[in-house]
PDB file of C-alpha atoms in Angstrom:
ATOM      1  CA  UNK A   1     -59.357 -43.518 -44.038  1.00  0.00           C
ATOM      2  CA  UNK A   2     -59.360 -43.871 -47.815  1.00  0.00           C
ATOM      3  CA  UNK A   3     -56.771 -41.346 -49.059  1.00  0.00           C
ATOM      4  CA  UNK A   4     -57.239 -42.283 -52.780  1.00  0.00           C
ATOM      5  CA  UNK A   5     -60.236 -44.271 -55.209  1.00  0.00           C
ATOM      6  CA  UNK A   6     -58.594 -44.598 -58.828  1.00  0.00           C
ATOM      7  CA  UNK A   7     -60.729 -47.036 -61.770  1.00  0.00           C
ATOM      8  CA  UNK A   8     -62.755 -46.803 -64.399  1.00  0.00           C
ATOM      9  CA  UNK A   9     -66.130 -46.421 -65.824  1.00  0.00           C
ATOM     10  CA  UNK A  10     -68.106 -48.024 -68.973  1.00  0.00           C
ATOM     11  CA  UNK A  11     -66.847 -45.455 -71.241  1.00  0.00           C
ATOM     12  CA  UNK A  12     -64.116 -43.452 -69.631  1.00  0.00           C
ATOM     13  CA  UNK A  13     -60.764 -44.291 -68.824  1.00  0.00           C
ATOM     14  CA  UNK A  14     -58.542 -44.963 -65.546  1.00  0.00           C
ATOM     15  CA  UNK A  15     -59.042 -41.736 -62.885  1.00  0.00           C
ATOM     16  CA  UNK A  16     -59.132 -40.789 -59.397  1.00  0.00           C
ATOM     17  CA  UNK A  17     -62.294 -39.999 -57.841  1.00  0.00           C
ATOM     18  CA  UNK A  18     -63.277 -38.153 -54.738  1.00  0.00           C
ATOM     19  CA  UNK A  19     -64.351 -39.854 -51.966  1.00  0.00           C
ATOM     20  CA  UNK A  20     -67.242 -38.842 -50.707  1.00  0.00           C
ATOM     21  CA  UNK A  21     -69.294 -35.716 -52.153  1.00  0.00           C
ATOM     22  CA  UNK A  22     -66.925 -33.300 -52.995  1.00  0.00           C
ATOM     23  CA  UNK A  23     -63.659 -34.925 -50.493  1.00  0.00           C
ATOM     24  CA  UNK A  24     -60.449 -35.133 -51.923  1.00  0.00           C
ATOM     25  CA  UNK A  25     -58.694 -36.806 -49.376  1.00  0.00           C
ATOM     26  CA  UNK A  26     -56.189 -37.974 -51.243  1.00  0.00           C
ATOM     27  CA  UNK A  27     -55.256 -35.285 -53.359  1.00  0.00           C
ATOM     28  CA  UNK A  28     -51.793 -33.739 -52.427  1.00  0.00           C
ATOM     29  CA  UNK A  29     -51.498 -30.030 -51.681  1.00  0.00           C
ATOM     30  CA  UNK A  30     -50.710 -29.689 -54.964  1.00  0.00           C
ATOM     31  CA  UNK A  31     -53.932 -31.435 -56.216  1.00  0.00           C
ATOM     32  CA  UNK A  32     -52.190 -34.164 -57.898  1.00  0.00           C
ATOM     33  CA  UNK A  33     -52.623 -37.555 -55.801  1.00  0.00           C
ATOM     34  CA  UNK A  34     -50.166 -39.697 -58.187  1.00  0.00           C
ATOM     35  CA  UNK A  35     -47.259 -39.805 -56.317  1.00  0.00           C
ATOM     36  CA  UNK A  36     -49.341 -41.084 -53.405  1.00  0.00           C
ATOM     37  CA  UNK A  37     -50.608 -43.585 -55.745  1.00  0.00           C
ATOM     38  CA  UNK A  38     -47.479 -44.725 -57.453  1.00  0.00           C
ATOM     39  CA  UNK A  39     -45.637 -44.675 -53.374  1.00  0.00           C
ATOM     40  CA  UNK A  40     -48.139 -46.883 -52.803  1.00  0.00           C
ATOM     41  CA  UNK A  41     -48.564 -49.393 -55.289  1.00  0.00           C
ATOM     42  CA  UNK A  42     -44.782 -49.851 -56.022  1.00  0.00           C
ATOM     43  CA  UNK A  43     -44.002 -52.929 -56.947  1.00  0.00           C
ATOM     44  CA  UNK A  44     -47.664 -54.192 -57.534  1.00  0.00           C
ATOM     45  CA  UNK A  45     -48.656 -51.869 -60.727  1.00  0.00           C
ATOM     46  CA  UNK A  46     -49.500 -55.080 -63.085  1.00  0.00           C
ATOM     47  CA  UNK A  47     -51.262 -57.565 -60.964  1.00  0.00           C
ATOM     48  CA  UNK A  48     -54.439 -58.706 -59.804  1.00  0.00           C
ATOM     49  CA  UNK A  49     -56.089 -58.267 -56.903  1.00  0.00           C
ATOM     50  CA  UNK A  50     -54.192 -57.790 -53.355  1.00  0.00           C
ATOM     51  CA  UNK A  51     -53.638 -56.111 -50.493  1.00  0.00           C
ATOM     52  CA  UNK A  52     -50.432 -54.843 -49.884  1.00  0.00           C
ATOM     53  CA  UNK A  53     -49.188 -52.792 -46.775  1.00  0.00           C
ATOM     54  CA  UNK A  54     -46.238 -50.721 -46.887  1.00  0.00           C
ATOM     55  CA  UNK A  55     -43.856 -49.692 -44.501  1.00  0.00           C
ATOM     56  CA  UNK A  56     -45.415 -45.979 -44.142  1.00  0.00           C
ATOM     57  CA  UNK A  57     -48.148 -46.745 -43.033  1.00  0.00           C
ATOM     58  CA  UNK A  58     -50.000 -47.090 -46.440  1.00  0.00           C
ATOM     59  CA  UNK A  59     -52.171 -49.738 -47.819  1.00  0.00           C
ATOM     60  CA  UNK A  60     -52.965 -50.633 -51.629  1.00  0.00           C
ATOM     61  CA  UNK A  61     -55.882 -52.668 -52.358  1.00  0.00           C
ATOM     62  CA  UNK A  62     -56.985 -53.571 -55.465  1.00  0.00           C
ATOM     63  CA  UNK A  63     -60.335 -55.487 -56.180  1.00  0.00           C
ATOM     64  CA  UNK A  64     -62.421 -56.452 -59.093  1.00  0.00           C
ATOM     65  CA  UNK A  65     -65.961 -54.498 -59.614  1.00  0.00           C
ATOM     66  CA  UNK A  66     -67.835 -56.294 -56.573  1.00  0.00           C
ATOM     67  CA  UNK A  67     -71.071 -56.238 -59.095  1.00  0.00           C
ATOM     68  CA  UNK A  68     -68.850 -57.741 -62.013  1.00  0.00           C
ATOM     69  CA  UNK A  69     -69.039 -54.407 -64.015  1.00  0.00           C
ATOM     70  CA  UNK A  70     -67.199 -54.234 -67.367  1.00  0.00           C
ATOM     71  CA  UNK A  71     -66.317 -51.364 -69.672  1.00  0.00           C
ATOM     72  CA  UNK A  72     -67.371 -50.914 -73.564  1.00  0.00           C
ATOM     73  CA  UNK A  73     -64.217 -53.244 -74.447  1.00  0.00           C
ATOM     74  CA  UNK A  74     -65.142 -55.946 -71.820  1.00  0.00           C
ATOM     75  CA  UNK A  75     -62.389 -55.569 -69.232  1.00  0.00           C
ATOM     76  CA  UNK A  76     -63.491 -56.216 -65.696  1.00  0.00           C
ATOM     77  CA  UNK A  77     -63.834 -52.863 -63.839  1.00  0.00           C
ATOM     78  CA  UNK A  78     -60.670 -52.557 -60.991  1.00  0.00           C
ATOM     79  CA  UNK A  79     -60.920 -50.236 -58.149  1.00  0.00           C
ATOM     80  CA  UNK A  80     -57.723 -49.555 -56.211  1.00  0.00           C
ATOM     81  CA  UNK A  81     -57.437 -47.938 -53.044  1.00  0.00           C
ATOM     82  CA  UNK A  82     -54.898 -46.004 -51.225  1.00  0.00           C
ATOM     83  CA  UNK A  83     -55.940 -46.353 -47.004  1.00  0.00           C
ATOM     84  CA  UNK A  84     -54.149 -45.516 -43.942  1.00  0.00           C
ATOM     85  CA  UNK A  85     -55.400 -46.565 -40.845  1.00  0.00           C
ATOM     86  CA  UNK A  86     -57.933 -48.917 -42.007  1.00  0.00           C
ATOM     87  CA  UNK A  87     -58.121 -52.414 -40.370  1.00  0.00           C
ATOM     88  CA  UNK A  88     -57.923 -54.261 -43.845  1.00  0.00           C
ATOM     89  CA  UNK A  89     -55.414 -57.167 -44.873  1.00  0.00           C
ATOM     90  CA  UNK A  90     -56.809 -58.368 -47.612  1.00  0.00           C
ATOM     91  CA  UNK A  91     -59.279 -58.049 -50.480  1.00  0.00           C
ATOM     92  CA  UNK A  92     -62.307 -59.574 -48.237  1.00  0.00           C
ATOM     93  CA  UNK A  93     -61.535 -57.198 -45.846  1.00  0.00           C
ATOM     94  CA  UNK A  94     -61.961 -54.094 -48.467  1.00  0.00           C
ATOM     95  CA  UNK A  95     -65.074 -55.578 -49.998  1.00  0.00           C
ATOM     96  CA  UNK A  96     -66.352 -55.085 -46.516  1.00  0.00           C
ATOM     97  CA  UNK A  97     -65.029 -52.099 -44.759  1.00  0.00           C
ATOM     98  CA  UNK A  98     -64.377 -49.981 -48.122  1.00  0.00           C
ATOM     99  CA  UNK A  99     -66.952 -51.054 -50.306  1.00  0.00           C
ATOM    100  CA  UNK A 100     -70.387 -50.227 -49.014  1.00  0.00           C
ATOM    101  CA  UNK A 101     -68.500 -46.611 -48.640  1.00  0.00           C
ATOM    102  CA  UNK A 102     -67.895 -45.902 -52.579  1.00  0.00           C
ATOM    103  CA  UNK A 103     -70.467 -48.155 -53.861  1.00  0.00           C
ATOM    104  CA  UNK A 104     -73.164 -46.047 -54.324  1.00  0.00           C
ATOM    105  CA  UNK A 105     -70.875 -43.042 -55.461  1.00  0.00           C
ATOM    106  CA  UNK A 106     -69.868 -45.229 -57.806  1.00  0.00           C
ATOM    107  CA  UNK A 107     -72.861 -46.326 -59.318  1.00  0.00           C
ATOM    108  CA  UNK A 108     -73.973 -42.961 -60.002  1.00  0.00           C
ATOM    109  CA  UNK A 109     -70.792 -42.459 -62.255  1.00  0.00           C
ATOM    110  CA  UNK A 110     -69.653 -45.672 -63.943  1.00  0.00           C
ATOM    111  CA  UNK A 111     -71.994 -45.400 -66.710  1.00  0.00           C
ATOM    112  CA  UNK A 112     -71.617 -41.351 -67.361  1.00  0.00           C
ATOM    113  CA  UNK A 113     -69.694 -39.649 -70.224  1.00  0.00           C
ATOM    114  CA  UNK A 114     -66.141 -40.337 -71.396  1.00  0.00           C
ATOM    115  CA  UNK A 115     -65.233 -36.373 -69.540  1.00  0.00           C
TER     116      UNK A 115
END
């Protein structure tokens, strides 16, 4: 299950989408996922791509824009995931398990307005 999708688009800056049309899986009962997020990527907030597991049952990914997308300034796109129970151990395994999931979501959105 992907609990969170956080990146960034051409134009607009670093945010969590919904997966899926209209989910919020993620999002806390509150509505704010970030302390999933930052439970999640502790310890890994600066570096490239990985896969991280965490002792509750959470896994981090983050992976470069599969289709080598970059925004206005030239930065390569990131997409970082939040999963639980999702057989993935590493990057190659979230290119092709999470992937096809959000990739057509995201193409819809990368290029739209800054809000």
């Amino acid at each position: 299950m992907i609990l969170l999708w956080a990146t960034r688009g051409r134009s607009w800056g670093f945010r969590f989408l919904p997966v899926g049309r209209g989910a919020a899986d993620g999002m806390a009962a509150d509505g704010d996922p970030l302390g999933l997020y930052e439970r999640a990527f502790a310890g890994h907030e600066d570096g490239d791509e990985g896969c991280w597991a965490g002792a509750d049952g959470l896994t981090a990914v983050r992976l470069s824009d599969p289709e080598g997308r970059r925004d206005e300034a030239g930065r390569v796109i990131p997409h970082e995931f939040v999963l639980r129970g999702e057989e993935v151990r590493t990057v190659e395994d979230a290119l092709a398990a999470v992937w096809p999931r959000v990739a057509a979501q995201y193409a819809e959105v990368w290029d739209g307005p800054r809000d």
